[in-house]
């Protein structure tokens, strides 16, 4: 029973963090202007990948 409760809490936490940290900022950026919003998302993703590769 405890394992089921822990798994449930982890799933709820994962969903909450995904909604608040990933999807809402993406929706906000893409709503600014549709063309420039997607370019901003692509730039942020490229910078993140460059940071990850440069960290090695």
GROMACS .gro file of N, CA and C in nm:
model
  168
    1UNK      N    1   0.082  -0.120   0.000
    1UNK     CA    2   0.000   0.000   0.000
    1UNK      C    3   0.086   0.126   0.000
    2UNK      N    4   0.194   0.123   0.077
    2UNK     CA    5   0.283   0.239   0.083
    2UNK      C    6   0.349   0.263  -0.053
    3UNK      N    7   0.387   0.156  -0.121
    3UNK     CA    8   0.446   0.169  -0.254
    3UNK      C    9   0.348   0.232  -0.352
    4UNK      N   10   0.223   0.193  -0.346
    4UNK     CA   11   0.122   0.252  -0.434
    4UNK      C   12   0.105   0.401  -0.405
    5UNK      N   13   0.107   0.438  -0.278
    5UNK     CA   14   0.093   0.580  -0.242
    5UNK      C   15   0.212   0.661  -0.290
    6UNK      N   16   0.333   0.605  -0.277
    6UNK     CA   17   0.453   0.674  -0.324
    6UNK      C   18   0.449   0.691  -0.475
    7UNK      N   19   0.412   0.586  -0.547
    7UNK     CA   20   0.403   0.595  -0.693
    7UNK      C   21   0.299   0.698  -0.736
    8UNK      N   22   0.187   0.702  -0.667
    8UNK     CA   23   0.084   0.799  -0.699
    8UNK      C   24   0.134   0.942  -0.677
    9UNK      N   25   0.201   0.966  -0.566
    9UNK     CA   26   0.256   1.099  -0.539
    9UNK      C   27   0.362   1.138  -0.642
   10UNK      N   28   0.445   1.043  -0.683
   10UNK     CA   29   0.546   1.072  -0.785
   10UNK      C   30   0.481   1.106  -0.919
   11UNK      N   31   0.378   1.034  -0.956
   11UNK     CA   32   0.309   1.063  -1.081
   11UNK      C   33   0.242   1.200  -1.079
   12UNK      N   34   0.179   1.233  -0.967
   12UNK     CA   35   0.114   1.365  -0.955
   12UNK      C   36   0.219   1.475  -0.958
   13UNK      N   37   0.330   1.456  -0.887
   13UNK     CA   38   0.437   1.555  -0.888
   13UNK      C   39   0.498   1.573  -1.025
   14UNK      N   40   0.518   1.463  -1.096
   14UNK     CA   41   0.574   1.469  -1.231
   14UNK      C   42   0.480   1.546  -1.324
   15UNK      N   43   0.351   1.518  -1.316
   15UNK     CA   44   0.254   1.588  -1.400
   15UNK      C   45   0.253   1.738  -1.367
   16UNK      N   46   0.254   1.771  -1.237
   16UNK     CA   47   0.249   1.911  -1.195
   16UNK      C   48   0.373   1.987  -1.244
   17UNK      N   49   0.492   1.928  -1.226
   17UNK     CA   50   0.614   1.995  -1.269
   17UNK      C   51   0.618   2.009  -1.421
   18UNK      N   52   0.571   1.908  -1.492
   18UNK     CA   53   0.568   1.917  -1.638
   18UNK      C   54   0.476   2.029  -1.684
   19UNK      N   55   0.360   2.039  -1.622
   19UNK     CA   56   0.264   2.143  -1.660
   19UNK      C   57   0.319   2.283  -1.630
   20UNK      N   58   0.375   2.302  -1.512
   20UNK     CA   59   0.414   2.436  -1.471
   20UNK      C   60   0.548   2.480  -1.527
   21UNK      N   61   0.643   2.389  -1.539
   21UNK     CA   62   0.778   2.428  -1.580
   21UNK      C   63   0.803   2.415  -1.730
   22UNK      N   64   0.726   2.331  -1.797
   22UNK     CA   65   0.753   2.308  -1.940
   22UNK      C   66   0.642   2.363  -2.028
   23UNK      N   67   0.520   2.317  -2.006
   23UNK     CA   68   0.413   2.348  -2.101
   23UNK      C   69   0.365   2.492  -2.091
   24UNK      N   70   0.351   2.547  -1.972
   24UNK     CA   71   0.302   2.684  -1.959
   24UNK      C   72   0.400   2.785  -2.019
   25UNK      N   73   0.533   2.776  -1.989
   25UNK     CA   74   0.625   2.870  -2.056
   25UNK      C   75   0.627   2.855  -2.207
   26UNK      N   76   0.615   2.730  -2.257
   26UNK     CA   77   0.611   2.712  -2.402
   26UNK      C   78   0.487   2.775  -2.462
   27UNK      N   79   0.374   2.758  -2.398
   27UNK     CA   80   0.251   2.822  -2.447
   27UNK      C   81   0.264   2.973  -2.444
   28UNK      N   82   0.324   3.026  -2.340
   28UNK     CA   83   0.341   3.172  -2.328
   28UNK      C   84   0.431   3.225  -2.439
   29UNK      N   85   0.541   3.155  -2.464
   29UNK     CA   86   0.635   3.201  -2.568
   29UNK      C   87   0.571   3.193  -2.705
   30UNK      N   88   0.501   3.084  -2.734
   30UNK     CA   89   0.442   3.070  -2.866
   30UNK      C   90   0.324   3.164  -2.887
   31UNK      N   91   0.263   3.212  -2.779
   31UNK     CA   92   0.151   3.304  -2.793
   31UNK      C   93   0.197   3.447  -2.816
   32UNK      N   94   0.322   3.479  -2.785
   32UNK     CA   95   0.370   3.615  -2.806
   32UNK      C   96   0.349   3.655  -2.952
   33UNK      N   97   0.414   3.588  -3.037
   33UNK     CA   98   0.388   3.597  -3.181
   33UNK      C   99   0.418   3.459  -3.237
   34UNK      N  100   0.332   3.409  -3.319
   34UNK     CA  101   0.345   3.269  -3.360
   34UNK      C  102   0.477   3.241  -3.432
   35UNK      N  103   0.519   3.329  -3.523
   35UNK     CA  104   0.643   3.303  -3.597
   35UNK      C  105   0.765   3.322  -3.508
   36UNK      N  106   0.771   3.432  -3.437
   36UNK     CA  107   0.886   3.460  -3.353
   36UNK      C  108   0.888   3.371  -3.229
   37UNK      N  109   0.773   3.327  -3.183
   37UNK     CA  110   0.766   3.239  -3.067
   37UNK      C  111   0.835   3.106  -3.094
   38UNK      N  112   0.810   3.048  -3.210
   38UNK     CA  113   0.874   2.920  -3.241
   38UNK      C  114   1.023   2.937  -3.261
   39UNK      N  115   1.066   3.051  -3.315
   39UNK     CA  116   1.210   3.078  -3.326
   39UNK      C  117   1.273   3.091  -3.187
   40UNK      N  118   1.200   3.152  -3.094
   40UNK     CA  119   1.250   3.166  -2.957
   40UNK      C  120   1.263   3.029  -2.891
   41UNK      N  121   1.165   2.942  -2.912
   41UNK     CA  122   1.172   2.806  -2.855
   41UNK      C  123   1.291   2.731  -2.915
   42UNK      N  124   1.310   2.744  -3.046
   42UNK     CA  125   1.422   2.676  -3.112
   42UNK      C  126   1.556   2.729  -3.060
   43UNK      N  127   1.564   2.859  -3.038
   43UNK     CA  128   1.687   2.919  -2.986
   43UNK      C  129   1.716   2.871  -2.845
   44UNK      N  130   1.614   2.866  -2.761
   44UNK     CA  131   1.633   2.818  -2.624
   44UNK      C  132   1.676   2.672  -2.623
   45UNK      N  133   1.616   2.590  -2.707
   45UNK     CA  134   1.654   2.449  -2.715
   45UNK      C  135   1.799   2.436  -2.765
   46UNK      N  136   1.837   2.513  -2.866
   46UNK     CA  137   1.973   2.507  -2.918
   46UNK      C  138   2.074   2.552  -2.812
   47UNK      N  139   2.042   2.657  -2.738
   47UNK     CA  140   2.131   2.703  -2.632
   47UNK      C  141   2.144   2.600  -2.521
   48UNK      N  142   2.035   2.535  -2.487
   48UNK     CA  143   2.039   2.432  -2.384
   48UNK      C  144   2.124   2.313  -2.428
   49UNK      N  145   2.107   2.270  -2.552
   49UNK     CA  146   2.188   2.158  -2.603
   49UNK      C  147   2.335   2.197  -2.608
   50UNK      N  148   2.365   2.320  -2.651
   50UNK     CA  149   2.503   2.366  -2.655
   50UNK      C  150   2.564   2.371  -2.515
   51UNK      N  151   2.484   2.414  -2.418
   51UNK     CA  152   2.531   2.418  -2.280
   51UNK      C  153   2.559   2.278  -2.227
   52UNK      N  154   2.471   2.183  -2.261
   52UNK     CA  155   2.491   2.045  -2.216
   52UNK      C  156   2.615   1.983  -2.280
   53UNK      N  157   2.635   2.008  -2.408
   53UNK     CA  158   2.751   1.951  -2.478
   53UNK      C  159   2.880   2.019  -2.427
   54UNK      N  160   2.874   2.149  -2.405
   54UNK     CA  161   2.992   2.221  -2.360
   54UNK      C  162   3.030   2.188  -2.217
   55UNK      N  163   2.937   2.133  -2.141
   55UNK     CA  164   2.962   2.100  -2.001
   55UNK      C  165   3.047   1.973  -1.986
   56UNK      N  166   3.053   1.892  -2.091
   56UNK     CA  167   3.129   1.766  -2.084
   56UNK      C  168   3.272   1.794  -2.100
   0.00000   0.00000   0.00000
